[in-house]
CSV table of C-alpha atoms and ligand atoms in Angstrom, one decimal:
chain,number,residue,atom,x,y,z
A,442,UNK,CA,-22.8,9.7,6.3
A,443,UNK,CA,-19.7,10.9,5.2
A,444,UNK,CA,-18.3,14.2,6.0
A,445,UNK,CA,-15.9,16.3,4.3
A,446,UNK,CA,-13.9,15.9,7.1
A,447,UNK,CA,-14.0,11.8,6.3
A,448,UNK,CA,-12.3,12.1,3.4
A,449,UNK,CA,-8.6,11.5,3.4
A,450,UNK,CA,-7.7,11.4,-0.2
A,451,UNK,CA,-9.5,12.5,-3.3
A,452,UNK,CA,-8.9,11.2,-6.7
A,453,UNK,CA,-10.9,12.4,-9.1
A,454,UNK,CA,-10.3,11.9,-13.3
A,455,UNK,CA,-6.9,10.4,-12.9
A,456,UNK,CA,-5.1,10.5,-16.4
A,457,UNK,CA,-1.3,8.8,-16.4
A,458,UNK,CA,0.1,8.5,-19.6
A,459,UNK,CA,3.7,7.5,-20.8
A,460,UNK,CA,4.9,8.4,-23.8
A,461,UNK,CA,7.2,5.8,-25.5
A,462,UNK,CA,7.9,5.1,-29.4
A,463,UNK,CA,5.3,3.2,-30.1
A,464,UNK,CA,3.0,5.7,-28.8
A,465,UNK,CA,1.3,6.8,-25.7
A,466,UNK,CA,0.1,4.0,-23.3
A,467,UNK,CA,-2.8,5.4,-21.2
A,468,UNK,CA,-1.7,3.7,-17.7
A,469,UNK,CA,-4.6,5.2,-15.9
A,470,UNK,CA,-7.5,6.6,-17.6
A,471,UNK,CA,-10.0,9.0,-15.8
A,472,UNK,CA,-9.6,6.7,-12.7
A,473,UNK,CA,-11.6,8.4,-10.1
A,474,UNK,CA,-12.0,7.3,-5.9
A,475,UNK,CA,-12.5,8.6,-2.2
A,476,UNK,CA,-10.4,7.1,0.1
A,477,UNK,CA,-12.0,7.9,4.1
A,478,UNK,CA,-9.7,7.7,6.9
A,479,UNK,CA,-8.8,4.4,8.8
A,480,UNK,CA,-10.8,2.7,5.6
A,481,UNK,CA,-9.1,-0.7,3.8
A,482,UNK,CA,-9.8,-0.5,0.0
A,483,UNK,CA,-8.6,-3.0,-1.9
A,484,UNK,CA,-7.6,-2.0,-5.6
A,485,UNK,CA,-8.1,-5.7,-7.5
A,486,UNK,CA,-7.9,-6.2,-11.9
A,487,UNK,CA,-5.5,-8.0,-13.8
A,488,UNK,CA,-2.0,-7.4,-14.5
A,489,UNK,CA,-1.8,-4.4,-16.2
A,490,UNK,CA,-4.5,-3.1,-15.3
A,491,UNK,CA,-2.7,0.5,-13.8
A,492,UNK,CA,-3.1,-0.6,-10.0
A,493,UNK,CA,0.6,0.0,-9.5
A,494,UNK,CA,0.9,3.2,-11.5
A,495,UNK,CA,-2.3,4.4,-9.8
A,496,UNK,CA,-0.6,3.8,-6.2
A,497,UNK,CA,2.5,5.9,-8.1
A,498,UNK,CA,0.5,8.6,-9.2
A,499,UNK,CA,-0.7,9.0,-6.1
A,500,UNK,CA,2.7,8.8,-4.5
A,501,UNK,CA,4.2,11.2,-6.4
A,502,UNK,CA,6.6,8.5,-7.8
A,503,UNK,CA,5.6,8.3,-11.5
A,504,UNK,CA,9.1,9.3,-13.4
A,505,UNK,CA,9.5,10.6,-17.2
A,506,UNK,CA,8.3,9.7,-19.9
A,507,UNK,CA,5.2,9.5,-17.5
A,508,UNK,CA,2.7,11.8,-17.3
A,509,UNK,CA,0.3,12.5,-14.1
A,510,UNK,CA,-3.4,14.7,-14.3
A,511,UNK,CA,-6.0,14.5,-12.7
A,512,UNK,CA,-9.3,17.3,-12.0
A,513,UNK,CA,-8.4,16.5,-8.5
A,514,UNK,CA,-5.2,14.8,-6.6
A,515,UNK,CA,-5.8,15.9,-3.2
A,516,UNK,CA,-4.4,14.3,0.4
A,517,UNK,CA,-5.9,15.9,3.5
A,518,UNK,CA,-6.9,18.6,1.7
A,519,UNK,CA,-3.5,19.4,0.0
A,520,UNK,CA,-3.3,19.2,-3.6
A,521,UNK,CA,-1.0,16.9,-4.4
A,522,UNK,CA,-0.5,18.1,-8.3
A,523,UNK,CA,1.0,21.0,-7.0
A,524,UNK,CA,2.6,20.7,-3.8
A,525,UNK,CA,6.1,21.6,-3.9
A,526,UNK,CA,8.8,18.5,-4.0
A,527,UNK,CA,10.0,20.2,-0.5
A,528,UNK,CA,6.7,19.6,0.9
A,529,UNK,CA,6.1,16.1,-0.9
A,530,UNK,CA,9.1,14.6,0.4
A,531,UNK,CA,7.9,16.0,3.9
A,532,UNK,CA,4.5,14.0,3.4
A,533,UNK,CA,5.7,10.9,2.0
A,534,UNK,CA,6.8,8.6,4.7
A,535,UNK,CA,5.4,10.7,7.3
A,536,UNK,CA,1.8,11.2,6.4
A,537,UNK,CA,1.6,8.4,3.4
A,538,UNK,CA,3.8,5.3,3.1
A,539,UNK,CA,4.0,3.0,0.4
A,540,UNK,CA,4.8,-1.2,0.9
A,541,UNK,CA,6.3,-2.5,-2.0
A,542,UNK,CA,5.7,-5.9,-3.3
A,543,UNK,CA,9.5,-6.9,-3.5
A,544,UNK,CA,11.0,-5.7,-0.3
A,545,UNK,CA,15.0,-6.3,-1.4
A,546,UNK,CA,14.4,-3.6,-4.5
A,547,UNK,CA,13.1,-1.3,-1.7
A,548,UNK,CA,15.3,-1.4,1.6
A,549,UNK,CA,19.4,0.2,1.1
A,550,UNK,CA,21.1,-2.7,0.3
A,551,UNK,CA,23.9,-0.9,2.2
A,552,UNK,CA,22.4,0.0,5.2
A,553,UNK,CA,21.7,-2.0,8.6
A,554,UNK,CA,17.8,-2.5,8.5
A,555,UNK,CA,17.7,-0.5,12.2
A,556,UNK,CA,19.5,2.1,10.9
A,557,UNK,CA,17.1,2.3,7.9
A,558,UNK,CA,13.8,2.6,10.4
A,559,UNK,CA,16.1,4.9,12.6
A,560,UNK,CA,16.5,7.2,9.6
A,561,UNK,CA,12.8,8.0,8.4
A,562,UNK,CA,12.3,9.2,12.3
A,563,UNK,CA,15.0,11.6,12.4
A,564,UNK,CA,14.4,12.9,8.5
A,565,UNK,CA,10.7,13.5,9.5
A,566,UNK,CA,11.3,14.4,13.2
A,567,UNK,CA,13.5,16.9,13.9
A,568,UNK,CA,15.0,16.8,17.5
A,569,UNK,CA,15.2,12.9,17.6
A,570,UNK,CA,19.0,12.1,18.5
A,571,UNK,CA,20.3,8.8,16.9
A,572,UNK,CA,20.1,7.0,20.2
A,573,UNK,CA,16.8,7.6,20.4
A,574,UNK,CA,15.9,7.0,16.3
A,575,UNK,CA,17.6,3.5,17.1
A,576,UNK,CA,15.8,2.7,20.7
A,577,UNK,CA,12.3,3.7,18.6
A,578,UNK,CA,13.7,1.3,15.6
A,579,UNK,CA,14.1,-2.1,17.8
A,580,UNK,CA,10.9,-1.0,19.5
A,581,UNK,CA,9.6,-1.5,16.2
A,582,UNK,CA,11.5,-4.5,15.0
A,583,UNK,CA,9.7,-5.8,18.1
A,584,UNK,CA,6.9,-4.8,17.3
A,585,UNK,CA,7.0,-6.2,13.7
A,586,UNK,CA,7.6,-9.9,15.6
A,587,UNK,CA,11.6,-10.0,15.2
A,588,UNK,CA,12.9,-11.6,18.0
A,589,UNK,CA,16.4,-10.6,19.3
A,590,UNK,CA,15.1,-7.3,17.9
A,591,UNK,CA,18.5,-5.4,19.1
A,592,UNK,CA,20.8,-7.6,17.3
A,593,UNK,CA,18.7,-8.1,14.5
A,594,UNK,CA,18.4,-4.3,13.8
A,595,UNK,CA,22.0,-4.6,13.1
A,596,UNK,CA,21.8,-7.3,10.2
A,597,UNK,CA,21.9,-6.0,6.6
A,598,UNK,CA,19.1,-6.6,4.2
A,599,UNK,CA,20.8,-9.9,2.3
A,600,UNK,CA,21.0,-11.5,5.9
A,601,UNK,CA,16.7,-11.7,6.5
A,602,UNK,CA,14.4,-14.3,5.0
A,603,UNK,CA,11.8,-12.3,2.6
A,604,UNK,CA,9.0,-12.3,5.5
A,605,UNK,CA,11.5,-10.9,7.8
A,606,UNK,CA,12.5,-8.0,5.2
A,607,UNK,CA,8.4,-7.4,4.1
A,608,UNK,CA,8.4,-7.1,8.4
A,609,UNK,CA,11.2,-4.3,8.4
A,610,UNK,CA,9.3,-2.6,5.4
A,611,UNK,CA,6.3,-2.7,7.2
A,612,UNK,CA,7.9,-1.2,10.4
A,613,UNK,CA,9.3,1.5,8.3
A,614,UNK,CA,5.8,2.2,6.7
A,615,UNK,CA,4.5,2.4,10.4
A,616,UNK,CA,7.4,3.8,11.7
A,617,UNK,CA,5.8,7.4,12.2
A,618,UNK,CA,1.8,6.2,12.0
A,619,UNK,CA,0.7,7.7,8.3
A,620,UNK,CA,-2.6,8.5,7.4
A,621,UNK,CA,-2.1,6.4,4.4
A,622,UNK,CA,0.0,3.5,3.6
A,623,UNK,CA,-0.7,2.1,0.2
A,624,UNK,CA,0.4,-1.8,0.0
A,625,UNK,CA,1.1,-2.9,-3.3
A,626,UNK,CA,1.3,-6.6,-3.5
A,627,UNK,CA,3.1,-6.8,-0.3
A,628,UNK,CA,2.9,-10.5,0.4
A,629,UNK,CA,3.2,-12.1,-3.0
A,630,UNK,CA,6.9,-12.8,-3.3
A,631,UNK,CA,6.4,-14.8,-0.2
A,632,UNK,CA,5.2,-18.3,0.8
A,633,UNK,CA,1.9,-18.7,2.0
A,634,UNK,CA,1.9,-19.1,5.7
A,635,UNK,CA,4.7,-16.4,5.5
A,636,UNK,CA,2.0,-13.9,3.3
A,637,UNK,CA,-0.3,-15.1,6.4
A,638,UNK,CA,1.6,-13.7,9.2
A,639,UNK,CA,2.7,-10.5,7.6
A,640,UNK,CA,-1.0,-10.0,6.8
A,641,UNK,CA,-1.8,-10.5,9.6
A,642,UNK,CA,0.8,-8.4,11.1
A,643,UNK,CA,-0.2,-5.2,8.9
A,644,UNK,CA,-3.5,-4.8,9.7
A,645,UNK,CA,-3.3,-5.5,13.2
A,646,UNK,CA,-0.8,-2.3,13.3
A,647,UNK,CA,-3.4,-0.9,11.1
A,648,UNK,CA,-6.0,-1.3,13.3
A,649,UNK,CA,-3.7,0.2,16.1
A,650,UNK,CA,-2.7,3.4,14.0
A,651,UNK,CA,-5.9,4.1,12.0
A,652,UNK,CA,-4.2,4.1,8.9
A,653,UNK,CA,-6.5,4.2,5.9
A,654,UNK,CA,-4.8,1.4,3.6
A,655,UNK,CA,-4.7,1.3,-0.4
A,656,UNK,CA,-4.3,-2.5,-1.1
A,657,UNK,CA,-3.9,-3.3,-4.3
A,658,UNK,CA,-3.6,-7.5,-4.4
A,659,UNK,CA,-4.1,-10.1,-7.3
A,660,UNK,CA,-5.6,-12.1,-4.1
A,661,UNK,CA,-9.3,-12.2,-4.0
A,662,UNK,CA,-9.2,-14.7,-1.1
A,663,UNK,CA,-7.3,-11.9,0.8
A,664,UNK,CA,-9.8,-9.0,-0.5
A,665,UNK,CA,-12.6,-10.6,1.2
A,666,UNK,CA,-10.7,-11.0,4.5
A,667,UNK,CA,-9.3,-7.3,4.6
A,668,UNK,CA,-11.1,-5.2,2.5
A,669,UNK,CA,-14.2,-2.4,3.6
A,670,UNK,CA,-14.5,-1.6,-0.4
A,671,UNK,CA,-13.3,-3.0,-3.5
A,672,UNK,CA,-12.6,-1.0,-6.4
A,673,UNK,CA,-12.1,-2.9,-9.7
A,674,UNK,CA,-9.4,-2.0,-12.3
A,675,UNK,CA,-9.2,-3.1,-16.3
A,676,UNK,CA,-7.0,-1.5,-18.7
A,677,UNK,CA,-6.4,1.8,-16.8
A,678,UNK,CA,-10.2,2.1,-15.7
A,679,UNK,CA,-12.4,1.5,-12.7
A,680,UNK,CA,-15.0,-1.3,-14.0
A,681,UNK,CA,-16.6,-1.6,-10.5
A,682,UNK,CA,-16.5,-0.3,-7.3
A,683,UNK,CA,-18.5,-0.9,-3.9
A,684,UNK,CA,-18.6,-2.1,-0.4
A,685,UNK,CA,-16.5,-5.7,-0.4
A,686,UNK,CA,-20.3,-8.0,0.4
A,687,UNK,CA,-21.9,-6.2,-2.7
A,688,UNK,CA,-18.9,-7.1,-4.8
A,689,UNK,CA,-18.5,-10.8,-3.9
A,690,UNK,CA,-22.2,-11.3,-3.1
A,691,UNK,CA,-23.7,-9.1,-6.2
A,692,UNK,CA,-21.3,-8.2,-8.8
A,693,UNK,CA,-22.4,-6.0,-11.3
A,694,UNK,CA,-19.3,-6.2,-14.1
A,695,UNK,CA,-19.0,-9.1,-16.0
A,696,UNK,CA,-15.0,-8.6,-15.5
A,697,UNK,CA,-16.2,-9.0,-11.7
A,698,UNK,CA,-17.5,-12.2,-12.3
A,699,UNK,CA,-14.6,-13.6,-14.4
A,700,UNK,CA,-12.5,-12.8,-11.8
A,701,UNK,CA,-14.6,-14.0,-9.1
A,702,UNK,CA,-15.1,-17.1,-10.9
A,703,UNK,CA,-11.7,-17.8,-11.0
A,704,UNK,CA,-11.1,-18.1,-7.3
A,705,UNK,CA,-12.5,-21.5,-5.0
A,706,UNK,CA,-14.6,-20.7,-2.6
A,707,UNK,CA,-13.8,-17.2,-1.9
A,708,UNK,CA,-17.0,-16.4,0.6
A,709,UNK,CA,-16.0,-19.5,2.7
A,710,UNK,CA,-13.0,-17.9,3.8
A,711,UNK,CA,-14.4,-14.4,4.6
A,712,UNK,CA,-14.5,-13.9,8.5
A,713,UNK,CA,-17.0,-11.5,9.7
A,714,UNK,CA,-14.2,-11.2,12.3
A,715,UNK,CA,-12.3,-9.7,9.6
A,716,UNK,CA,-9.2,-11.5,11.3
A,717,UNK,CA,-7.1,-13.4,9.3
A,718,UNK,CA,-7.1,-16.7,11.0
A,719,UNK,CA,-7.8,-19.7,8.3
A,720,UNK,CA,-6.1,-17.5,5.5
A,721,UNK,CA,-3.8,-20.1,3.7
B,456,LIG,N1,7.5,3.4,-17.1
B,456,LIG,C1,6.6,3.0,-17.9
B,456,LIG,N2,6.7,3.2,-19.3
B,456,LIG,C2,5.7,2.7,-20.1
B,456,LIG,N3,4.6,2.0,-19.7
B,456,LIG,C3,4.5,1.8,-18.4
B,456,LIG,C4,5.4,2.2,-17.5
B,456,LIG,N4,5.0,1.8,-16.2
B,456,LIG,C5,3.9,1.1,-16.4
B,456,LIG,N5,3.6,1.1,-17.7
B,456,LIG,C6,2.4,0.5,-18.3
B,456,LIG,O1,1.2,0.9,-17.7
B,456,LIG,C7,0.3,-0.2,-17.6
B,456,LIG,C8,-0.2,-0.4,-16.2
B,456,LIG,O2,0.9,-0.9,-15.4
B,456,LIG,P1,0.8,-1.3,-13.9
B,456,LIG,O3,2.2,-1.6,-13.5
B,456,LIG,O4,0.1,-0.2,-13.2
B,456,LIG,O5,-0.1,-2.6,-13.9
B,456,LIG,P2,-0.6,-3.4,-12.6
B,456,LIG,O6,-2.1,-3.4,-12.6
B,456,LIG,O7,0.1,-3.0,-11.4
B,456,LIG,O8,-0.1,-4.9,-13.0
B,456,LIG,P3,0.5,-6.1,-12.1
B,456,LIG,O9,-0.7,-6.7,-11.5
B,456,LIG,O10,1.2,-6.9,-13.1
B,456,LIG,O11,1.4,-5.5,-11.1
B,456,LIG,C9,0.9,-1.4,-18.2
B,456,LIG,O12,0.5,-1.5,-19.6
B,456,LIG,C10,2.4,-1.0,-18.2
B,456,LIG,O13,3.1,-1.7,-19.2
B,457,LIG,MG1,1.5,-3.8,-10.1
């Protein structure tokens, strides 16, 4: 039974719209999901389908000429329409993290990747001294399976393989164990044993932390490894929804089955384990 307690983010009649010259293009469209803590959701439709902008919305990252609404937007109990940016920027990286899909467009360029862990402690814990920021970063870097973690922390983005870069975004989203991390796509601009490991990786921090993930993958092979529900996107609205066996064993929409369809024995490679060994 779930609680009200249970409930870690509310979305309820989520409207993002931008406005451009050809007219408005209705991103999400009365898009509306419960999110309970330490639960992995996967957010799965076709490109363009708003996943992205959704995870945006959500985030607080959604820039003019976009629009966000929603009858409810709410983290934790805080309404996120109307928190202040003061308190947003507080929240975000502390309490909810996002993974990107292409890890060089989101790490500094100019910045030493320890440096960059090192600084979302001290903005988000006061009291932290920079020696101590950087001990907790090549902890982390550890952590996140980078060996020679000290003198790696001092290497600048350009100087890691992708998988080694989606590893230091993934300590960063970790860093200071959100409620929420919302992965979009964060393994497919690697190669497959690489989006193996890193999985891998994620959710065994996840399962550490408690996190409550947003995934949002084109991978159904991955949904039915990671995934407690599985919420179905077309053209900015949910077409299905439910726990991941009902979705790959019963799927209601017929958009379900196409996508389903399209993937090679997908139940073969679901692991009641839910561990990700034989993913590749
Ligand atoms: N800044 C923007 N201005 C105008 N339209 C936008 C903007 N950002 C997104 N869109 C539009 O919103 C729709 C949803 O985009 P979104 O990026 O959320 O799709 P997606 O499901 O994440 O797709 P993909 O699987 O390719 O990542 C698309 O039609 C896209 O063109
Ligand atoms: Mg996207």
């Amino acid at each position: 039974m779930t609680t009200p307690h249970d409930v870690l983010l509310e979305v309820r009649n989520l409207q993002t719209v931008f406005e451009t010259r050809e007219g408005d293009v209705r991103a999400v469209d009365g898009v509306s999901f419960t999110l309970r803590r330490g639960e992995v959701v996967c957010l799965v439709g076709e490109s363009g389908s708003g996943k992205t902008v959704t995870g945006f919305s959500i985030m607080g990252l959604v820039d003019v000429p976009g629009r966000v609404a929603a009858d409810a937007l709410s983290f934790d109990g805080l309404d996120l329409l109307t928190l202040s940016p003061e308190v947003f920027d507080g929240l975000r990286g502390r309490r909810i993290a996002m993974i990107f899909q292409e890890p060089m467009s989101a790490l500094n360029p100019s910045m030493r990747v320890g440096e960059q862990i090192a600084e979302v402690i001290r903005i988000h814990e006061r009291g932290v001294s920079q020696a101590q920021a950087m001990a907790r970063a090549v902890a982390l870097l550890e952590r996140v399976g980078i060996r020679e973690a000290a003198r790696r922390a001092r290497a600048w983005p350009h100087e890691l393989s992708g998988g080694m870069r989606q590893r230091v975004m993934i300590a960063i989203a970790c860093a200071l164990s959100p409620d929420l991390i919302i992965a979009d796509e964060p393994t497919t601009a690697l190669d497959v044993t690489v989006q193996a490991q890193v999985l891998e990786l994620l959710f065994s921090i996840q399962a550490e932390t408690g996190s409550a993930v947003l995934f949002i993958t084109h991978d159904l092979g991955v949904v039915a490894e990671i995934a407690d529900r599985v919420i179905v996107m077309r053209q900015g609205r949910i077409v299905e929804e439910g726990p991941v066996e009902q979705i790959f064993a019963a799927p209601q929409a017929d958009y379900t089955r196409a996508l389903l369809a399209a993937v090679p024995n997908v139940d073969a490679r679901r692991d009641p384990q839910r561990r990700l060994v034989g993913y590749s």
